[in-house]
XYZ file of C-alpha atoms in Angstrom:
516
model
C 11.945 -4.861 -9.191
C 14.261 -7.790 -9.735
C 12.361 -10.631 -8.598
C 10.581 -13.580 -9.095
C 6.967 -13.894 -8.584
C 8.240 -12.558 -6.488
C -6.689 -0.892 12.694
C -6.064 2.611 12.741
C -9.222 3.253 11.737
C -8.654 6.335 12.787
C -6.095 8.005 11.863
C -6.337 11.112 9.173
C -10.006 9.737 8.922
C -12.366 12.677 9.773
C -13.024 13.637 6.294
C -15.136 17.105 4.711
C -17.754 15.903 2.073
C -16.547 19.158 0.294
C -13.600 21.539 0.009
C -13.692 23.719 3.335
C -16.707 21.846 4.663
C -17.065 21.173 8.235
C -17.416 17.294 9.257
C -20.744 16.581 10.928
C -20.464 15.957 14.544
C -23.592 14.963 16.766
C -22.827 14.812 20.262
C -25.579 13.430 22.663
C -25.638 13.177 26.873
C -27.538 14.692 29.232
C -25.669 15.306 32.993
C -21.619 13.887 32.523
C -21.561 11.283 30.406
C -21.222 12.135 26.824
C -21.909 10.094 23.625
C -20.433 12.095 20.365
C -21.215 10.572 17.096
C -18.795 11.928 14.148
C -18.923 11.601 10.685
C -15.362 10.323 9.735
C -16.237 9.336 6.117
C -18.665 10.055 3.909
C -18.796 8.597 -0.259
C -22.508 8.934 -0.564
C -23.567 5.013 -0.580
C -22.389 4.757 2.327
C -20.427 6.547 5.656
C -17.878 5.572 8.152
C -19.110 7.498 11.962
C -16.694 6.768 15.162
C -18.537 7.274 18.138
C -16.835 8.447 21.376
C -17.972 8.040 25.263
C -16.384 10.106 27.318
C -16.945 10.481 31.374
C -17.042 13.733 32.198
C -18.137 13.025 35.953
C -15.725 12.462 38.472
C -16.488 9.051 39.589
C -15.927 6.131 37.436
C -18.063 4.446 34.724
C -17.978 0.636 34.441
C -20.746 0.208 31.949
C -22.365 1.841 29.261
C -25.190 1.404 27.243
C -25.966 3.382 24.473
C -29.879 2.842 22.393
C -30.714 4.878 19.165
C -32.541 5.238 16.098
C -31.214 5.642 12.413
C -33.231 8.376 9.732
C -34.547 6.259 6.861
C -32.465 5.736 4.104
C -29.272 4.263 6.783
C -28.964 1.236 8.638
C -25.442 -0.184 10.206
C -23.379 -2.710 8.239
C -21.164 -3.848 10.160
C -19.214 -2.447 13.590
C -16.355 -2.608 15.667
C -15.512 -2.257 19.261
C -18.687 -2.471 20.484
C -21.389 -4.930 20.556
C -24.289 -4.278 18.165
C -27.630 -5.421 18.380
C -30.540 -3.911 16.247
C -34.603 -4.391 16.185
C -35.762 -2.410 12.629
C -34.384 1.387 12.915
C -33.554 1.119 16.796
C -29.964 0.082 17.861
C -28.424 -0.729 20.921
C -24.718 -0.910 21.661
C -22.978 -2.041 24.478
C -19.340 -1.909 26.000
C -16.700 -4.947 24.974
C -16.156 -7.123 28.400
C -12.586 -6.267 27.313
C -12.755 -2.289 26.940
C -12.788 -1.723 30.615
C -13.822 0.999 32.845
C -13.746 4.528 31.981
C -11.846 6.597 34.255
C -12.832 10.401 35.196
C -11.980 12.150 32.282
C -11.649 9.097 29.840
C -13.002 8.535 26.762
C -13.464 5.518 24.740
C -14.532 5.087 20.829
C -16.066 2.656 18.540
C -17.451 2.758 14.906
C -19.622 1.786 12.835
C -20.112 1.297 8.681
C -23.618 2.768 7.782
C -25.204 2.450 4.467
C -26.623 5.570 2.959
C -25.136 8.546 3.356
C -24.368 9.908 7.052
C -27.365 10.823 9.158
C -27.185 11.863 12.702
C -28.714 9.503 15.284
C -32.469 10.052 16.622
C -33.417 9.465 20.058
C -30.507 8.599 21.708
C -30.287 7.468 25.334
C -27.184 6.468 26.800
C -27.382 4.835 30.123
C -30.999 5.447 30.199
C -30.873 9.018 30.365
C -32.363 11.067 28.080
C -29.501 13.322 25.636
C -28.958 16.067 25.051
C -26.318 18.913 23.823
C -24.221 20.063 21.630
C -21.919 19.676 19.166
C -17.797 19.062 19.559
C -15.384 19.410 16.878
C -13.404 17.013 15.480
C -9.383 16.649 16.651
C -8.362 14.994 13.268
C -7.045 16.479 10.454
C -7.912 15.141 7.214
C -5.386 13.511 4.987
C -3.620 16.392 2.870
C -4.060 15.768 -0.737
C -1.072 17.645 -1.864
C 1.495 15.177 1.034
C 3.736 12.867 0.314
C 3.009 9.887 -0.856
C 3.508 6.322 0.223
C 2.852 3.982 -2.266
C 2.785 0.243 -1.118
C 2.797 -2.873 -3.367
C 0.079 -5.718 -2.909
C 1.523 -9.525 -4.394
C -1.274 -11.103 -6.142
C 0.438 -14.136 -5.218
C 0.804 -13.865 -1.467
C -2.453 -14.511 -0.763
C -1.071 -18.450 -1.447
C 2.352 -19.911 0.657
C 2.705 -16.282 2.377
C -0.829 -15.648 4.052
C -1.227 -11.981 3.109
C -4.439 -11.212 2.604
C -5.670 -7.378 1.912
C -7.068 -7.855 5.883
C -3.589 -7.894 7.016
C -3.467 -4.107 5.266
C -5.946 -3.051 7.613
C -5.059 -4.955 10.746
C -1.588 -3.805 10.294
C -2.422 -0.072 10.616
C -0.815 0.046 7.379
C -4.024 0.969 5.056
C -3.757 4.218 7.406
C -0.728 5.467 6.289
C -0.559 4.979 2.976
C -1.832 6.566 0.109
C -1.660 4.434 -3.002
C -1.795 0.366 -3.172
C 0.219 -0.797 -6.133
C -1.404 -4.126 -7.148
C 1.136 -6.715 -8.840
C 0.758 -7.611 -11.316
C -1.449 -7.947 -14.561
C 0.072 -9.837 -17.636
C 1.202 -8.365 -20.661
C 1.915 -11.331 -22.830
C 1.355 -10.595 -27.213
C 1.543 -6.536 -26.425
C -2.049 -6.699 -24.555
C -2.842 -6.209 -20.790
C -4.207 -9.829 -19.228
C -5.026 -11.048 -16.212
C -2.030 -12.108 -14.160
C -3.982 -14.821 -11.838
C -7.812 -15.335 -12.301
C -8.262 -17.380 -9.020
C -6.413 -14.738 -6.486
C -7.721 -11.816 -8.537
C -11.768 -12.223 -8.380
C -12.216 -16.005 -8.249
C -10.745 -16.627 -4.185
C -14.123 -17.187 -1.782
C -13.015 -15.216 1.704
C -14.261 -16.487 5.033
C -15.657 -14.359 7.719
C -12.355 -14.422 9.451
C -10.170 -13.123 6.809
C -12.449 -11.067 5.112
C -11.579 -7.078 5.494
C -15.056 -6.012 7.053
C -15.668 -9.734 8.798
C -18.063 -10.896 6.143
C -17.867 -13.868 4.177
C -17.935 -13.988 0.355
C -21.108 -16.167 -0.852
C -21.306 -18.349 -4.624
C -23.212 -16.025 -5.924
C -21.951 -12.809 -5.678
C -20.192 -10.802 -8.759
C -17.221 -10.199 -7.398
C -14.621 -12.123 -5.480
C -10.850 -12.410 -4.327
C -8.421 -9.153 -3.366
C -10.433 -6.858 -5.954
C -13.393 -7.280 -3.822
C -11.177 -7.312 -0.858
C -9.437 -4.019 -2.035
C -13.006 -2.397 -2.749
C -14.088 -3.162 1.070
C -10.705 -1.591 2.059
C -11.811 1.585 0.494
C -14.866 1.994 2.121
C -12.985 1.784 5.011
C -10.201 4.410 3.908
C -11.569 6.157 1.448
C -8.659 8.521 0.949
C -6.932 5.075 -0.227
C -5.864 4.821 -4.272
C -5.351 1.424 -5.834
C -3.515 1.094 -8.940
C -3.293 -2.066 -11.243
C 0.250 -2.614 -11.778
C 1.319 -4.702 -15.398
C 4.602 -6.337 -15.977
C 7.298 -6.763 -13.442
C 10.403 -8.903 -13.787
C 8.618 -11.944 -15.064
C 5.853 -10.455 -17.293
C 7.583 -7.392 -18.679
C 8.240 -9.063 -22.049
C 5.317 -8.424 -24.032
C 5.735 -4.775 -23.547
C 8.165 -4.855 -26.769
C 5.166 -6.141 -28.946
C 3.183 -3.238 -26.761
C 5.504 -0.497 -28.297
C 4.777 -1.652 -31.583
C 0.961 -0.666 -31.556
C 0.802 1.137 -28.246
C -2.794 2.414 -28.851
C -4.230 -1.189 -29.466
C -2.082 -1.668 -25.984
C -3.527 0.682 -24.223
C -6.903 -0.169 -25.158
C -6.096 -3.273 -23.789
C -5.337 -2.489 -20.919
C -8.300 0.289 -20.471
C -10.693 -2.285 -21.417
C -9.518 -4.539 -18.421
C -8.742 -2.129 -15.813
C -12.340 -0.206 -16.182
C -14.099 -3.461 -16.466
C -17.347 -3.326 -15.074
C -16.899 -6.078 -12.029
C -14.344 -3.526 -10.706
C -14.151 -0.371 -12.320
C -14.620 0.905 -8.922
C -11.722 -0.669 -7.955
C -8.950 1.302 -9.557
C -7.953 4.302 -9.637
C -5.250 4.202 -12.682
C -2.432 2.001 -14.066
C 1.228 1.402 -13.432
C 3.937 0.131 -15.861
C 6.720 -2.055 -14.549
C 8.912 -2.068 -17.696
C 11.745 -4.022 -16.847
C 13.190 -2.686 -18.817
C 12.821 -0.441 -22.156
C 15.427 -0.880 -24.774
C 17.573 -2.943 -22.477
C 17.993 -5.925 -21.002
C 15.819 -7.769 -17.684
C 14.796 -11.287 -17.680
C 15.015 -11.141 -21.851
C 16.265 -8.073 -23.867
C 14.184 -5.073 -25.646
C 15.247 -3.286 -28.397
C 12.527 -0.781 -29.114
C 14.432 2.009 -28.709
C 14.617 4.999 -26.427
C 11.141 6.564 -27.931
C 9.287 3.017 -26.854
C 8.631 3.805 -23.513
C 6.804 7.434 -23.658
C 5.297 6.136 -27.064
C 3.483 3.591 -24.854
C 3.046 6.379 -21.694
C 1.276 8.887 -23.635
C -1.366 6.404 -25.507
C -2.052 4.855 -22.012
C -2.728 8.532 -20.528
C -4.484 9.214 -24.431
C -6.735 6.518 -23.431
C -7.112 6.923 -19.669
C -7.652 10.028 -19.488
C -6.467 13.286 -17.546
C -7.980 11.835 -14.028
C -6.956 8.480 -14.200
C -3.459 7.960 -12.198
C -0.881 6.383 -14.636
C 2.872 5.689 -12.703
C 5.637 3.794 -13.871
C 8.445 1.765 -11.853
C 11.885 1.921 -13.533
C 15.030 1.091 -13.603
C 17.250 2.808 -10.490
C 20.837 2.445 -12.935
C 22.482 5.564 -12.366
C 25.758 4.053 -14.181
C 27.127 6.076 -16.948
C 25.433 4.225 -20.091
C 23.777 2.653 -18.345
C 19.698 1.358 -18.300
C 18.235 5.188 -17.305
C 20.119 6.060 -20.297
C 18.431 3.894 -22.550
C 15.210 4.872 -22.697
C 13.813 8.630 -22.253
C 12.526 8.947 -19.210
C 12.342 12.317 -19.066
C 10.260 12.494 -22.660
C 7.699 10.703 -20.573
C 7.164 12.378 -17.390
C 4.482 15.340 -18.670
C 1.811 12.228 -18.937
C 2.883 10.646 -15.799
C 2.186 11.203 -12.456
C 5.310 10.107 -10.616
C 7.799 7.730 -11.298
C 9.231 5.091 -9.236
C 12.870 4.128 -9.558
C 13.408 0.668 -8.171
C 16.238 1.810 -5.686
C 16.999 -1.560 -4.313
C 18.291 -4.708 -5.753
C 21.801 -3.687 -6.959
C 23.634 -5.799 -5.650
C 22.657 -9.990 -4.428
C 23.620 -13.490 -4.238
C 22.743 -13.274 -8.374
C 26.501 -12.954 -7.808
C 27.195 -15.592 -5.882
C 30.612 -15.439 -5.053
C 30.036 -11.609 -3.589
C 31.164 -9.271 -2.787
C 28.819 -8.792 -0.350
C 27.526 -5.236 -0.588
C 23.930 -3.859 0.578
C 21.251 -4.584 -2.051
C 19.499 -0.946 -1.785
C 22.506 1.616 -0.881
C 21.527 5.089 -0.046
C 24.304 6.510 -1.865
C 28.414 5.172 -2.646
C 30.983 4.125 -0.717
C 34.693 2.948 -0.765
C 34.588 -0.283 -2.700
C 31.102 -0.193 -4.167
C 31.021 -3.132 -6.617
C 29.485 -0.819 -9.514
C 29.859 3.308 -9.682
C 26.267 4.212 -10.348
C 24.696 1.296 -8.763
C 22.838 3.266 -5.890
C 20.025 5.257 -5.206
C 21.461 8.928 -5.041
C 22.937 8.068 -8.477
C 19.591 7.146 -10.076
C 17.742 10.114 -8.303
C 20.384 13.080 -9.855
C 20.560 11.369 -12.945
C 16.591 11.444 -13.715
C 16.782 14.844 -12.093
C 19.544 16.018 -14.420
C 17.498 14.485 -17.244
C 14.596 16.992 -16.500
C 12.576 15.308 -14.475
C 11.318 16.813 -11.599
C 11.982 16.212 -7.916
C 8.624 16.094 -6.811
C 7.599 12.957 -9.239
C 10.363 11.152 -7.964
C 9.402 8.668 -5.070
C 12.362 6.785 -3.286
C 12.212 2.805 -3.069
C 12.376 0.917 0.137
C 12.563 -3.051 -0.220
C 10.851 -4.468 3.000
C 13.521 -7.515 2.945
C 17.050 -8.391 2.541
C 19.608 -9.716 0.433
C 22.295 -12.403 1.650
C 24.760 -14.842 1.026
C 26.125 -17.580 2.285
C 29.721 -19.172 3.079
C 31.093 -15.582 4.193
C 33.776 -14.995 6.920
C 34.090 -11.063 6.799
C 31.732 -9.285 9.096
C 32.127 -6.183 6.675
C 30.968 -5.463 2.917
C 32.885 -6.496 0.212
C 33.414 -9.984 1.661
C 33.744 -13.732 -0.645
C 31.018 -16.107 -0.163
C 30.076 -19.199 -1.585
C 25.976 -18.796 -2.828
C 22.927 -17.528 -1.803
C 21.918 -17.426 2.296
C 18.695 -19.574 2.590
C 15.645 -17.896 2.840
C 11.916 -18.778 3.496
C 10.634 -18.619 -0.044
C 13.749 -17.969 -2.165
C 17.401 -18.331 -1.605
C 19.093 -14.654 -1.070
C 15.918 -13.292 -0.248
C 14.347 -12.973 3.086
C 11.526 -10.604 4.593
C 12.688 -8.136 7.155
C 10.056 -9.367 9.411
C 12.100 -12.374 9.916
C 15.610 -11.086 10.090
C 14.924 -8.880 12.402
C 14.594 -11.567 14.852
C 17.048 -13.987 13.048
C 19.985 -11.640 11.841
C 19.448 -8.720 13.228
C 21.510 -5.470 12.189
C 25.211 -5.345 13.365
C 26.171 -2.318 11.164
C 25.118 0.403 8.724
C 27.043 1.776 5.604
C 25.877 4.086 2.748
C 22.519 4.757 4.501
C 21.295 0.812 5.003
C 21.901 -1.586 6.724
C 23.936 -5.243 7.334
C 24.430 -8.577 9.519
C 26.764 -11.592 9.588
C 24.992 -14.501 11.338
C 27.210 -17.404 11.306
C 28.588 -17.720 7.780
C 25.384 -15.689 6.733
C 25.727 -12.418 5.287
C 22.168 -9.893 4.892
C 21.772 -6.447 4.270
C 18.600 -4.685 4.424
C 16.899 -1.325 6.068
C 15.261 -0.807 9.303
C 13.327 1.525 10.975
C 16.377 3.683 11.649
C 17.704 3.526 8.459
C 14.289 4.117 6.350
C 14.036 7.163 8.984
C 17.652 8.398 7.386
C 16.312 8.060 3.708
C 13.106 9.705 4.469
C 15.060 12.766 5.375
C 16.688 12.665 1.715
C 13.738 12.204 0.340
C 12.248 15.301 1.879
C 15.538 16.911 1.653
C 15.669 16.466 -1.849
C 11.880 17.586 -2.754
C 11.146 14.000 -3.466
C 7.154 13.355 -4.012
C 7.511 10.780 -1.189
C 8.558 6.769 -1.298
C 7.347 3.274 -2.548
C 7.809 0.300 -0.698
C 8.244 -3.985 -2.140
C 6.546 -4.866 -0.880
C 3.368 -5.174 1.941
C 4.038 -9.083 3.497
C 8.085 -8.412 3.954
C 6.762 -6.026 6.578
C 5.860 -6.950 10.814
C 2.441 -7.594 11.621
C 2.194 -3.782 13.591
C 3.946 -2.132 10.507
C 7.299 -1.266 11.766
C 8.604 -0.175 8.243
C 5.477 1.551 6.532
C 5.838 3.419 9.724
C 8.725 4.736 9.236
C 7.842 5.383 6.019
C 5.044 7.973 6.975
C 7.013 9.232 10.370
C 9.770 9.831 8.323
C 7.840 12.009 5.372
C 6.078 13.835 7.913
């Protein structure tokens, strides 16, 4: 991860409460017009139940109104797509001027957030009439637990010049389709796991308007910022995992004073991540070495033991249940930075591993050649043998670690430079293409639309714009290394990271179309 600090509600959501448990589903409506209320979630303080009209006559509906009581011990927290008005116990909701008519045969949904733990409506009416019926089942399926995972990265800091708030995981339809949040990153300066930015971690007061469930943070309340953003995101998707990611490219040095007492290390970082104010929170800890007995922003020399010394007191200290991951180095070179450090020594207390399979090549050279920062595999005049991610992937295999705790790295922007006159890689240039927030780097939400892709080579993707040179993946070309991924018995693919990605999430969706 070489870099500087640097609504779908639906989908997979109807849930069983336990293994081979059928979800609850109410359905209500007397004559035509049905009104189906279905559990979709359920963790015990509180439930997640769409609720589906459907027109069963064969004239058209252009209103509904739909009145009902809640059991005691539930009450509705907050809804969406409908509009909710309540008096005690008794609710009344109400089509959206905007949802339009329903056509014979049509059905339209909205949800709710209960607190409690799911009851089914009393006394339901919709239209007036009095209901009635039966139950229907649910046409979900519920997220598999054994699937392949995608595992997304959160920047603590681009909740500042960026704008990307945990709200934008939901409205995106991304918090949907992945599986694990990555957040980045927690400090470990003098060998102990810190804080990495107070203010954007629990400090940050969130409006109405860009808080996840529409409700705004007050003075007084515990818990602020993304970790109380991240909770509400869970009670909406409560098959989602967050994990606390320490280190990275900038903050990866005190990990050498961490191998030299890894137990008082990990009990560091224990202490912090299980901290009451938001124990709840996460669900494990990642390690972003960059990089064991080598060399990143400064140089390590605690040998090749250092890393799985400090892997198995984390999982000593964690526990069996807790999730503890690790992003490495993707240097498939011969002697080269996978080669350093035993990797394979520390897989039995991991449970994946993550090799950064993008960076290799960038305007850090600024003369070029250009060559695509994250190449699928190597080509005729690669810069550097080894430097791709096919490399990385049989070398950690041939190490003895397995396939299927291998995910595949996607970076959701591009790498460019500047003063370039040959349309294909392996081109001179003169520096580092401008870019938004650093030079050489820019999101792939933007070049899309500025430079978009003129060519593909091992697997990813490039574009000459003017003297401008970028390479980076798209839709089509994620698609190609999800089908390596699976064809290789990989446990799925991470992503750098959430904000590089288009407000619909074109990429994450190729991501979890291409996994299948």
């Amino acid at each position: 991860m070489k870099r500087s600090l640097r609504r779908a509600l639906w989908a997979g959501a109807v849930v069983a409460v336990t293994v081979a448990a059928v979800p609850v589903t109410t359905a209500f409506g007397a004559g035509t017009v049905t009104t189906t209320f279905t559990k979709a979630q359920d963790w015990g303080t509180g439930h997640e139940t769409k609720v589906t009209v459907t027109n069963g006559s064969s004239a058209t509906v252009t209103t509904w109104r739909i009145e009902f009581d809640l059991p005691s011990g539930t009450t509705i927290s907050s809804a969406w797509d409908a509009d909710v008005t309540s008096s005690g116990n008794h609710y009344v909701a109400v089509k959206k001027s905007w949802a339009g008519s329903l056509a014979p045969g049509a059905s339209f949904s909205w949800g709710y957030n209960g607190t409690g733990a799911y009851k089914a409506p009393l006394n339901c009416t919709i239209n007036g009439a009095a209901c009635g019926g039966g139950t229907t089942p649910p046409t979900t399926n519920p997220p598999n637990p054994g699937g392949k995972k995608v595992v997304g990265y959160f920047a603590e800091w681009g909740v500042y010049a960026r704008n990307y708030h945990v709200k934008n995981i939901q409205t995106s339809g991304s918090a949907a389709k992945l599986t694990h949040i990555l957040y980045a990153f927690g400090n470990t300066t003098g060998g102990r796991c810190s804080i990495g930015d107070s203010y954007a971690d629990y400090e940050k007061a969130y409006t109405a308007a860009d808080s996840v469930d529409g409700v705004a943070d007050t003075w007084d309340q515990p818990l602020r910022g993304s970790f109380n953003q991240l909770r509400k995101l869970k009670q909406l998707n409560p098959h989602l995992k967050v994990i606390w990611s320490f280190g990275g490219w900038t903050w990866s040095g005190g990990f050498t004073q961490a191998a030299q007492n890894p137990a008082a290390f990990a009990e560091s970082c224990y202490n912090l991540v299980e901290d009451p104010r938001w124990a709840d929170v996460f669900d494990g800890i990642d390690v972003d070495w960059e990089y064991p007995n080598a060399c990143g922003l400064s140089c390590d020399t605690s040998g090749p033991n250092a890393f799985k010394n400090v892997i198995s007191a984390l999982r000593s200290k964690f526990g069996s249940n807790a999730l503890v991951t690790a992003a490495i180095t993707a240097d498939g070179s011969n002697g080269g930075k996978i080669d350093a450090t035993d990797y394979a020594g520390a897989i039995g207390n991991l449970n994946w591993l993550m090799p950064m399979t993008y960076d290799y090549f960038g305007a850090f050279a600024a003369q070029g050649p250009t060559a695509p920062h994250s190449p699928l595999t190597s080509y005729t005049g690669i810069p550097q043998q080894g430097f791709n991610s096919d490399a990385a992937i049989q070398k950690l295999k041939s190490k003895g670690v397995p396939a299927n705790k291998l995910l595949l790295g996607i970076g959701f922007y591009g790498r460019g430079w500047t003063g370039v006159t040959q349309a294909a890689p392996g081109g001179s240039a003169t520096g580092a293409a401008p870019g938004t927030y650093e030079a050489g780097i820019e999101d792939y939400k933007v070049l899309k639309n500025t430079c978009p892709a003129t060519g593909t080579i091992a697997g990813t993707a490039y574009a000459k714009c003017g003297s401008n040179w970028w390479s980076y993946d798209t839709p089509s070309t994620i698609n190609g290394k999800m089908t390596y991924a699976n064809n290789q018995g990989l446990g799925g693919a991470f992503f750098w990271e959430l904000s590089g990605d288009t407000s619909n999430g074109e990429l994450i969706g190729a991501i979890k179309g291409g996994l299948g």
